[in-house]
Coordinates of C-alpha atoms in Angstrom, one line a residue:
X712 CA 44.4 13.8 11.8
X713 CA 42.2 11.4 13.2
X714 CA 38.1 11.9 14.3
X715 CA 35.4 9.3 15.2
X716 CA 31.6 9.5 15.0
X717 CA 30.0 11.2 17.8
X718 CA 28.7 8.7 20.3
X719 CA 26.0 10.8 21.7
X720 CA 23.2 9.2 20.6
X721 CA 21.0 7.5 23.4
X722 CA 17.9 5.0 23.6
X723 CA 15.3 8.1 22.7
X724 CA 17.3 9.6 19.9
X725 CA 17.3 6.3 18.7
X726 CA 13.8 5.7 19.1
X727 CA 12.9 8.7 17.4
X728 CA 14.8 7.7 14.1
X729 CA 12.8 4.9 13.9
X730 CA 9.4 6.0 14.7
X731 CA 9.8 9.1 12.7
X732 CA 11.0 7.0 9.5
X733 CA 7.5 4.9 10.1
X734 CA 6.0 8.7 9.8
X735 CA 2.7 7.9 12.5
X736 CA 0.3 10.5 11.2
X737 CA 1.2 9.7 7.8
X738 CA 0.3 6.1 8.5
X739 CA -2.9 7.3 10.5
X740 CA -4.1 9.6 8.0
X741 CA -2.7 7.8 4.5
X742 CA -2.6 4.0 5.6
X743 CA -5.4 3.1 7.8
X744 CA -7.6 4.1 5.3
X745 CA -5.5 1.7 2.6
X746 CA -5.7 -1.1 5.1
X747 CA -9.7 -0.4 5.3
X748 CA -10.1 -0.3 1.9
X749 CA -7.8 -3.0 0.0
X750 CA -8.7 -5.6 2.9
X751 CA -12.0 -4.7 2.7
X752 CA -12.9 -5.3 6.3
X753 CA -12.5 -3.1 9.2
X754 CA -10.3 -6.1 11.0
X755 CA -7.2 -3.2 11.0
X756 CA -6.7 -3.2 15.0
X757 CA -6.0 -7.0 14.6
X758 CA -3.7 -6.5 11.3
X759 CA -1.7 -4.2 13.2
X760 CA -1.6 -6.6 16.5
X761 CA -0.3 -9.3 14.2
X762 CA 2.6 -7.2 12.9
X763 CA 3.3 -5.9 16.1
X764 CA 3.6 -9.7 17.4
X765 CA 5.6 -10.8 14.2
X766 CA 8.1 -8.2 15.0
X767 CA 8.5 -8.2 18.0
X768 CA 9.5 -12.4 17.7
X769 CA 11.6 -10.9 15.7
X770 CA 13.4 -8.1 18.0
X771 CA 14.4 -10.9 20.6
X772 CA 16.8 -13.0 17.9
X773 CA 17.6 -9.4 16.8
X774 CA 18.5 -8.0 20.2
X775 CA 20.4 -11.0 21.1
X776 CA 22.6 -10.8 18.4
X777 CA 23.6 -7.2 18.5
X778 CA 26.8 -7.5 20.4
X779 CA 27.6 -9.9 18.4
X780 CA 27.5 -7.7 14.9
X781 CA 30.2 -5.0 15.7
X782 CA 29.3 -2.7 12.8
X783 CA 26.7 -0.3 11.8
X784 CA 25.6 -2.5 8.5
X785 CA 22.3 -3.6 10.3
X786 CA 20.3 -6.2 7.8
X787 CA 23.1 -6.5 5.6
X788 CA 25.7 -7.5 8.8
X789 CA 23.3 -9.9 10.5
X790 CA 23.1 -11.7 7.6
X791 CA 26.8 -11.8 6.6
X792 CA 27.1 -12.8 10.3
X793 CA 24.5 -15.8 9.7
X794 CA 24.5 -16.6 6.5
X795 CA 27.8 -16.0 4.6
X796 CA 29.8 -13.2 2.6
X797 CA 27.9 -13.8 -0.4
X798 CA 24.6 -13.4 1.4
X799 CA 25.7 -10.3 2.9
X800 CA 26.6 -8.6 0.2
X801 CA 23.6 -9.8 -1.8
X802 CA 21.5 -8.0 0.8
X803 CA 23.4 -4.9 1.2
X804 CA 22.9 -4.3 -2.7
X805 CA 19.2 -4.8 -2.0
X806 CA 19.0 -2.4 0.8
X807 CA 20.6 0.3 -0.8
X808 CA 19.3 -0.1 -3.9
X809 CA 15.5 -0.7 -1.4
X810 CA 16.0 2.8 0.4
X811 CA 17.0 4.8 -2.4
X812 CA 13.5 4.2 -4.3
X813 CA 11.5 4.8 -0.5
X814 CA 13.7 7.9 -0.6
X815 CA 12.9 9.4 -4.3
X816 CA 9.4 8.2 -3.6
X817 CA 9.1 10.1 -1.0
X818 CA 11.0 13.0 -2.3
X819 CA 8.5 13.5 -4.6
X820 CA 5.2 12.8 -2.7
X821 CA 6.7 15.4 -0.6
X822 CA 6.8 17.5 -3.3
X823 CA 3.5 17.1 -4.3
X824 CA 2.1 17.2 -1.0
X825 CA 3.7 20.6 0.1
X826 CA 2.5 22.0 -3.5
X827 CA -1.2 21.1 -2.2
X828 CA -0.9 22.8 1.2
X829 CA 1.0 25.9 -0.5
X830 CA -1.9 26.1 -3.1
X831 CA -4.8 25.6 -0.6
X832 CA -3.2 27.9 1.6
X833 CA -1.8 31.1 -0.4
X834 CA -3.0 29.8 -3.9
X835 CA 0.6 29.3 -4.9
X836 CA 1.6 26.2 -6.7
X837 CA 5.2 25.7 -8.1
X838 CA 5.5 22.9 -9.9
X839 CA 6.1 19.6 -7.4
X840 CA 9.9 18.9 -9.4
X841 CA 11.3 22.7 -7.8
X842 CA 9.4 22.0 -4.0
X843 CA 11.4 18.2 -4.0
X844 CA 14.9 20.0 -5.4
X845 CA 14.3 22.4 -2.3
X846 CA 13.5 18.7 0.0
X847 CA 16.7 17.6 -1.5
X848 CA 19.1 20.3 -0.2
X849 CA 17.3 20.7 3.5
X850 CA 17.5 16.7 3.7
X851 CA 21.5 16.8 2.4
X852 CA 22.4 19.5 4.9
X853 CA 20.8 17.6 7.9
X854 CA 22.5 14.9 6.9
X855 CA 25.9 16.0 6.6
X856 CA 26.1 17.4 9.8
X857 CA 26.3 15.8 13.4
X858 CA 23.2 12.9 13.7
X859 CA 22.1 14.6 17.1
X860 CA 21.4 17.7 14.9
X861 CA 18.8 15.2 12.3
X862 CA 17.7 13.7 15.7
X863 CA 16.9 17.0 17.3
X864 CA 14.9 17.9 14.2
X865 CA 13.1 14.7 13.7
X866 CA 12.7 14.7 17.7
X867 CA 10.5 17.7 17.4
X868 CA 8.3 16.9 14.2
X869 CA 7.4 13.1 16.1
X870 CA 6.5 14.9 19.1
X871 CA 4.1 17.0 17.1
X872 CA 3.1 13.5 15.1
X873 CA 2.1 12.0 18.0
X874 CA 0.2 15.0 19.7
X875 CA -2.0 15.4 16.4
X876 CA -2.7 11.0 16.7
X877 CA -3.8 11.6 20.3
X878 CA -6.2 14.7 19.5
X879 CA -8.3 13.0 16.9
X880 CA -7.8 9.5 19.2
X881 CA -9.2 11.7 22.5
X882 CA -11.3 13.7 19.8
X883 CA -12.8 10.2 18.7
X884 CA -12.9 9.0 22.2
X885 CA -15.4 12.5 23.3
X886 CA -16.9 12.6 20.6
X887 CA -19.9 9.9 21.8
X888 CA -18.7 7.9 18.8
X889 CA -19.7 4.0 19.6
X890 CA -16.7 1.9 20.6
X891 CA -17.7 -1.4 18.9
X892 CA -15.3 -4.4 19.7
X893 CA -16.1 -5.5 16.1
X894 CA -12.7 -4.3 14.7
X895 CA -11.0 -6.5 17.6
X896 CA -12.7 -10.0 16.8
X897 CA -10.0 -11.7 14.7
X898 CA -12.8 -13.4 12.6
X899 CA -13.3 -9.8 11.2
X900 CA -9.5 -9.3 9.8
X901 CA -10.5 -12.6 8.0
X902 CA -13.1 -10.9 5.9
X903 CA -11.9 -9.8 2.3
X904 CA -8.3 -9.2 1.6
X905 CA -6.7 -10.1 4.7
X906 CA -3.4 -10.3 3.4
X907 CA -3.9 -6.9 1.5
X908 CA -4.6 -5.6 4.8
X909 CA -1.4 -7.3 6.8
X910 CA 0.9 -6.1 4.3
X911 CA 0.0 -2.4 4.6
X912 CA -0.3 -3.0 8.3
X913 CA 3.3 -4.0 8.2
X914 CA 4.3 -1.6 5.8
X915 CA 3.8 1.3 8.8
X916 CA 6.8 -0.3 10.7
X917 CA 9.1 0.6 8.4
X918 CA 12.7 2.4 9.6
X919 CA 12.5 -0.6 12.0
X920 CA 16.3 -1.2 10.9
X921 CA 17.5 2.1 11.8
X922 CA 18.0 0.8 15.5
X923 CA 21.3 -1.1 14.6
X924 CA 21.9 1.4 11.6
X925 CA 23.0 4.3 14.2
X926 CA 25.0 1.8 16.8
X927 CA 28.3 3.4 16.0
X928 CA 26.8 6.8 17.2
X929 CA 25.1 5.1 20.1
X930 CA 26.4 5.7 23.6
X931 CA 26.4 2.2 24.5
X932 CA 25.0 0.1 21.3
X933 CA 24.9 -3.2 23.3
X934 CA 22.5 -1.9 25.8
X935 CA 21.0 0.8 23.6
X936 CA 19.8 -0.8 20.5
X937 CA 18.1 -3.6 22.2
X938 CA 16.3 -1.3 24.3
X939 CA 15.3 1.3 21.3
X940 CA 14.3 -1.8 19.2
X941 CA 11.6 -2.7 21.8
X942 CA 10.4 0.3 22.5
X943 CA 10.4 1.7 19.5
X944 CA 8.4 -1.7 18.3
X945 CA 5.9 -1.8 21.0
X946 CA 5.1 1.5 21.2
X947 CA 4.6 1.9 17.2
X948 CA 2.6 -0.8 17.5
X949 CA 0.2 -0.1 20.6
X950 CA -0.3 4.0 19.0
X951 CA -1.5 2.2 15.8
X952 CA -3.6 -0.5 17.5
X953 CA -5.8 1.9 19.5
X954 CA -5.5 4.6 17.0
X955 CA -6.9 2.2 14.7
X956 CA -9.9 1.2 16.4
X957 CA -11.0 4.5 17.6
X958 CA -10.7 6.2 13.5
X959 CA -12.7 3.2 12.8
X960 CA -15.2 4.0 15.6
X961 CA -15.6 7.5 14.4
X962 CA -15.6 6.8 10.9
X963 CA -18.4 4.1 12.2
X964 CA -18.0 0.8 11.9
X965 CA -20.3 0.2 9.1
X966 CA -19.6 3.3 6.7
X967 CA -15.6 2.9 7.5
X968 CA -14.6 0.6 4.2
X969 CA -17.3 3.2 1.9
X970 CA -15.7 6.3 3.4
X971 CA -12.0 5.0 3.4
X972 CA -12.7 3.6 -1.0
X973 CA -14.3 7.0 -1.4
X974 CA -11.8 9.4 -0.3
X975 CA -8.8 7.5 1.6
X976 CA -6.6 10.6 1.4
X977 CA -9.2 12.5 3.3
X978 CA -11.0 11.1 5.7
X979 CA -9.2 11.0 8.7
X980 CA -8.0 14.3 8.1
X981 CA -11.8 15.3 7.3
X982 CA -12.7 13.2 10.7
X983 CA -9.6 15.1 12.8
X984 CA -11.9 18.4 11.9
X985 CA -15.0 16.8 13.2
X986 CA -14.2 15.6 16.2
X987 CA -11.1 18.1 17.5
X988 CA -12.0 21.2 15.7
X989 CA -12.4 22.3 12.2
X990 CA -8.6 23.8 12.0
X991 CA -7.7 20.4 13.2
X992 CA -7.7 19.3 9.7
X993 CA -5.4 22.2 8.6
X994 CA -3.0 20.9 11.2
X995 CA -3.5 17.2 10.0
X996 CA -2.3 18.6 6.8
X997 CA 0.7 20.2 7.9
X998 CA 2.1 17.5 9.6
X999 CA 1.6 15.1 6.9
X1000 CA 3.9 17.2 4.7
X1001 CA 6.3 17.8 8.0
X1002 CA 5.9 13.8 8.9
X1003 CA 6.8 12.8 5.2
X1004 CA 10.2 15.6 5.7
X1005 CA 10.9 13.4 8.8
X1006 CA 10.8 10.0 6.5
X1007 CA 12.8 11.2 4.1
X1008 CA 15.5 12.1 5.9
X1009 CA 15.4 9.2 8.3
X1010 CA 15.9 7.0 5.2
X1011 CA 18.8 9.2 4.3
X1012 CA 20.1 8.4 6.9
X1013 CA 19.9 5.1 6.8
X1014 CA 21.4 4.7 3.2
X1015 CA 24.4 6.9 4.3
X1016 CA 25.1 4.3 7.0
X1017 CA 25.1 2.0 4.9
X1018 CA 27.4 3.6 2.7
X1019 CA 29.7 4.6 5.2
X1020 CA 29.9 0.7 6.5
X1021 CA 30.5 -0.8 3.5
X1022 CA 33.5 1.6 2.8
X1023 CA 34.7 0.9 6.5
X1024 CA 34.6 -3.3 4.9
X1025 CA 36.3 -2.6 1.9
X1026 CA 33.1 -3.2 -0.5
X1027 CA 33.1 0.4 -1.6
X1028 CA 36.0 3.0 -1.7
X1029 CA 37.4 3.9 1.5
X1030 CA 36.7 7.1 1.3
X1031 CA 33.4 6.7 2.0
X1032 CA 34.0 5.6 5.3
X1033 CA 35.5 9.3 5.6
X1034 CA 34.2 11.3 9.4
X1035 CA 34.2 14.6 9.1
X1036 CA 36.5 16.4 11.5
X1037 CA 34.1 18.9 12.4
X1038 CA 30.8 17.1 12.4
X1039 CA 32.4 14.1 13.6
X1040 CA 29.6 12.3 10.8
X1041 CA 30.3 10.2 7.9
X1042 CA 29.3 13.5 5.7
X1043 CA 31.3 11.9 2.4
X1044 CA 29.0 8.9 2.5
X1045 CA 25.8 11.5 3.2
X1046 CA 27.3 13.4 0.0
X1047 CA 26.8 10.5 -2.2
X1048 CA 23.5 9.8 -0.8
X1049 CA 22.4 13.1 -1.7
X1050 CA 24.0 13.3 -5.0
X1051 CA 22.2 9.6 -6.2
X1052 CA 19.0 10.5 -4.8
X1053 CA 19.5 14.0 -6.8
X1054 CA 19.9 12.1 -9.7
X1055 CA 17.4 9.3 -9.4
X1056 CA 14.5 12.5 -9.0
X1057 CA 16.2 14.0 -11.9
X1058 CA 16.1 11.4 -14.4
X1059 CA 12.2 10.3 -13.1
X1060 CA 11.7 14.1 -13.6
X1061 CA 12.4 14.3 -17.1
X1062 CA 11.0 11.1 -18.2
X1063 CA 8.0 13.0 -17.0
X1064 CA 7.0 10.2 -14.7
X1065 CA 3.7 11.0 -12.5
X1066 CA 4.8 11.8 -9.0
X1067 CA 2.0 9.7 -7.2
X1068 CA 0.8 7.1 -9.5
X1069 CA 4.0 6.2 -11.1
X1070 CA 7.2 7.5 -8.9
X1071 CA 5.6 7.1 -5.4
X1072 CA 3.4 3.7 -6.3
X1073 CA 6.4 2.2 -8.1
X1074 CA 9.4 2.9 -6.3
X1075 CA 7.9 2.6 -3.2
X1076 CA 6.3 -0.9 -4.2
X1077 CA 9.4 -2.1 -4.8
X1078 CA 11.2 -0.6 -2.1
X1079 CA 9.0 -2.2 0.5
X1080 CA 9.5 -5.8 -1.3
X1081 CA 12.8 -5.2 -0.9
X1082 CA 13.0 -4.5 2.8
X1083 CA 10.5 -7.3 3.6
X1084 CA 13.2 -9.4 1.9
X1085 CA 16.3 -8.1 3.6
X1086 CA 14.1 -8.4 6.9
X1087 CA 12.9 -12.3 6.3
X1088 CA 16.9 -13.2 5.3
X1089 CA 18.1 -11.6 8.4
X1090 CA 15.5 -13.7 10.6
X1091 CA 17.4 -16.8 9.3
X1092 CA 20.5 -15.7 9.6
X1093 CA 19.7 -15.0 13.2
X1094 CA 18.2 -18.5 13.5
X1095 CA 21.9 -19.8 11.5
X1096 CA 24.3 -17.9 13.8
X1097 CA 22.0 -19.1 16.7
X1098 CA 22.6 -22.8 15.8
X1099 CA 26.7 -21.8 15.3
X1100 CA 27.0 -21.2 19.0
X1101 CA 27.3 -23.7 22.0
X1102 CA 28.0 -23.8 25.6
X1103 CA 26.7 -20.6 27.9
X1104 CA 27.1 -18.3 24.5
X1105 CA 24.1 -20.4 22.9
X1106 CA 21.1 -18.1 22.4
X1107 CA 18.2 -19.6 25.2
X1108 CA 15.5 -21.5 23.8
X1109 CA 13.1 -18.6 24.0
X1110 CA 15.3 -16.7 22.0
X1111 CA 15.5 -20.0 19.2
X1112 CA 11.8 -20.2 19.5
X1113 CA 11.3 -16.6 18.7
X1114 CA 13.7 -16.5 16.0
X1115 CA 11.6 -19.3 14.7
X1116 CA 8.4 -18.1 15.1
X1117 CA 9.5 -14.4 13.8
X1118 CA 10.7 -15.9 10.5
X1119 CA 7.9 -18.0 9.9
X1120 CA 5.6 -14.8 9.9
X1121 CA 8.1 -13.0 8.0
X1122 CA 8.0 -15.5 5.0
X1123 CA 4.9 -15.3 5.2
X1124 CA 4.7 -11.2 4.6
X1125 CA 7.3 -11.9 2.2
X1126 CA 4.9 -14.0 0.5
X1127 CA 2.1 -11.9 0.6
X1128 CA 3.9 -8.9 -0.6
X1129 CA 5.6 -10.8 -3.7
X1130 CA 2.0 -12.2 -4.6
X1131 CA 0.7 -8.4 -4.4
X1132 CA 3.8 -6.9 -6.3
X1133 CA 1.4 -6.0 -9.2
X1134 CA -0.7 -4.0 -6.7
X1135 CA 2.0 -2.3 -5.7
X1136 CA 3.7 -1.4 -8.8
X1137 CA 0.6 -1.0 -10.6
X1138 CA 0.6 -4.5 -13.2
X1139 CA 2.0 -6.9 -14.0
X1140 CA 4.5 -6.2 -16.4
X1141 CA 5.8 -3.7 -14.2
X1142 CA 5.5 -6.4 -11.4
X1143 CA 8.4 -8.5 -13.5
X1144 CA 10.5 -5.3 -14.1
X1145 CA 10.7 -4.4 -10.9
X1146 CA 10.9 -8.0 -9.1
X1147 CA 13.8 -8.7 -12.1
X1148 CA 15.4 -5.7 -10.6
X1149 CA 15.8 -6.7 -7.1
X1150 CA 16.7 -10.3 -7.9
X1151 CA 19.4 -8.4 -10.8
X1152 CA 20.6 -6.2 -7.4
X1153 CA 21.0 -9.4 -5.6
X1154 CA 22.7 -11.5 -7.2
X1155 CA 25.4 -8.3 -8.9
X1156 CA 25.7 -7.5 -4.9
X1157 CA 27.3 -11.0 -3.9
X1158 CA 29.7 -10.4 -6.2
X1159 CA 30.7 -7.4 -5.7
X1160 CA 34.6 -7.0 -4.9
X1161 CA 36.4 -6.2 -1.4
X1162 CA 39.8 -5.3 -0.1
X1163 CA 41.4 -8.6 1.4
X1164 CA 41.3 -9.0 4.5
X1165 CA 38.3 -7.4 5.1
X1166 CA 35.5 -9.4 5.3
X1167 CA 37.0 -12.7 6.5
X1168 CA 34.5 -13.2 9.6
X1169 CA 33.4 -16.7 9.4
X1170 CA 29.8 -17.4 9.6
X1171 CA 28.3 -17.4 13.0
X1172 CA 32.0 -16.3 14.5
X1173 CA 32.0 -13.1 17.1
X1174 CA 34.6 -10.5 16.4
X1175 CA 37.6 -10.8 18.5
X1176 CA 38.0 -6.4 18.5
X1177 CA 36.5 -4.8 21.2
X1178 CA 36.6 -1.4 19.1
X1179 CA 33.8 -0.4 17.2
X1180 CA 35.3 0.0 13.1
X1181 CA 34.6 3.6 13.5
X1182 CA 37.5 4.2 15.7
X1183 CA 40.2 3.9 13.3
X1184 CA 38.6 5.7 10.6
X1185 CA 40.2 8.4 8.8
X1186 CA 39.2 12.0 8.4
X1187 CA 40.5 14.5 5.9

């Protein structure tokens, strides 16, 4: 028998993959503090307007491509598209090996997290390893099942995300705090550690991929992921903007950058029970542990598309590119995913790794270089395939110019975050381990084998099929 992947998914389930993998009142509560603090300045409102711009340059190459790129591979298919085989394959290996540490990192925050809230709640504290095995099996489950299932679920916890931003926002708003235009005067992101600042800024974008990730589950994927990537964008970026300024306006503009180094895991929560009600910051609380559920398994989901892709191209075994009958989802692929990610907790487990300082800041440090990578190397593969194409198929010169402009500001993040890797990774040394590892992961992945005859696209050449690669898969 035969089954293909449920194309059910429209523009808002899209959009909420995304926006729940950037986890908003985790970014609200955990990263606008971090922003405040390691820039130094309370210039966040403009940090965020300048990622928002950078990536949004970005989403009009992106978009324009998409038709182009019949395959749910995302980063790694723009850039085989743009840039070569080799190239492809380099960055696949990164992004896998990328959102496996952002998904054991957050495993295990998780775990930590929810052993906080169980403790302050009912005094009952399991150790963090035994919470993130339970994470583990909930995430695996959603995953293996039909995607409009995950989307349902992750539908619901970013409705309630976004609900708790706009309390303490309207809280903020009644509360009589000053609205001082001071965090909107560019001169003031200039102040301190500006690029500290952009690089956390951009850091609450991430799951931005997951638009094209999901386009062989979309209704209509050349109409539909252009349309999520925008809005899914803009409206990430205009909740953080104002949300921004007005938790800087009630911390007050002067005692933000002290209250954010003093306690930046608790002060916006602290300030949602000040200015919305004192259970407020209970709620906060909740949702943080329920908003870092929702990133978890939106990067699951991510890596098993991955997986599933590079099955479908003959990079991996076949059978990875296995739909369920039932489910009608690439549940082999989501199998593996689990059973990795399993393993990665395991081992970090019993090397009796701290959870926060050493899992979470480490793997997630060189997660996010990784992404930032895979993201800057698909801006010029855009700007390569681009230049491949003539006559009325050549992209306009709007869309050159903000392919251009998009990859310019994405070196430049690049940059920033490979100068800052020791920051991230907590040294030095470490800094060299784990930069050596994603170059290692690089290079291994453009060499990685293939079935012939399945990744012979030239560069820059459109795909004669009309069928998506997930009708002719498979099931057993």
């Amino acid at each position: 028998m035969s089954a293909t992947l449920n194309r059910r998914l429209g523009v808002s389930g899209i959009v909420f993959m995304v926006i729940a993998a950037a986890a908003p009142i985790t970014v609200v509560a955990a990263n606008f503090p971090l922003i405040i603090s390691v820039s130094g300045s309370v210039g966040a409102p403009t940090m965020i307007l300048v990622a928002t711009a950078i990536l949004l340059l970005f989403s009009v190459g992106y978009a324009w491509m998409t038709p182009r790129v019949p395959d749910a591979g995302a980063f790694y298919s723009y850039v085989h598209r743009g840039l070569g085989r080799r190239a492809g394959l380099g960055t696949a290996s990164i992004a896998m090996l990328s959102y496996v540490l952002l998904t054991v990192s957050m495993t295990c925050y998780l775990g930590v997290q929810t052993v906080n809230l169980l403790d302050r709640s009912f005094g009952f504290a399991p150790p963090w390893w035994i919470v993130s095995a339970v994470m583990l099996v909930i995430v695996g489950l959603l995953g293996y099942r039909d995607i409009e299932l995950s989307a349902k679920v992750l539908g619901v916890v970013l409705v309630l995300e976004v609900i708790a931003v706009l309390a303490i926002d309207l809280g903020v708003l009644f509360s009589g705090s000053e609205l001082s235009v001071t965090p909107l005067i560019p001169a003031e992101a200039l102040v301190g550690a500006p690029g500290l600042g952009l690089l956390f800024a951009f850091l609450g974008f991430f799951g931005f991929e997951a638009t094209a990730v999901f386009r062989n589950e979309a209704k209509d994927p050349n109409r539909t992921i252009p349309r999520a990537t925008y809005i899914a964008v803009f409206s990430v970026g205009a909740l953080y903007f104002f949300s921004a300024w007005l938790v800087i306006a009630g911390l007050g503009v002067d005692n933000a950058v002290a209250a954010s180094n003093e306690a930046p895991d608790q002060v916006v929560i602290e300030l949602a029970g000040n200015v919305v009600a004192p259970i407020a910051a209970d709620i906060v609380q909740v949702l943080v542990v329920t908003s870092m559920f929702a990133c978890m398994l939106s990067f699951h989901n991510i890596v098993t598309r991955y997986l599933f892709t590079l099955g479908q191209r003959g990079v991996l075994p076949a059978s990875l590119a296995t739909v369920h009958e039932r489910h009608r989802a690439p549940s082999r692929a989501s199998l593996w995913v689990s059973i990795i990610t399993s393993v990665v907790v395991v081992v970090s487990a019993l090397a009796q790794l701290d959870p926060v300082t050493q899992i979470y800041a480490w793997y997630s440090g060189a997660g996010a270089v990784g992404v930032i990578w895979m993201m800057t190397l698909t801006s010029v593969a855009v700007i390569a395939f681009g230049r491949a194409h003539r006559g009325s198929d050549a992209p306009s010169s709007w869309v050159t110019l903000s392919a251009v402009l998009g990859g310019i500001g994405l070196l430049l993040v690049l940059g920033i975050s490979v100068w800052n890797l020791p920051f991230l990774v907590g040294g030095i040394v470490p800094a060299f381990i784990w930069g050596g590892i994603l170059v290692l992961a690089f290079v291994a992945g453009m060499f990685l084998p293939h079935r012939p005859g399945t990744l012979t696209t030239e560069v820059g050449a459109i795909p004669s099929e009309t069928v998506e690669p997930s009708e002719t898969v498979d099931a057993s």
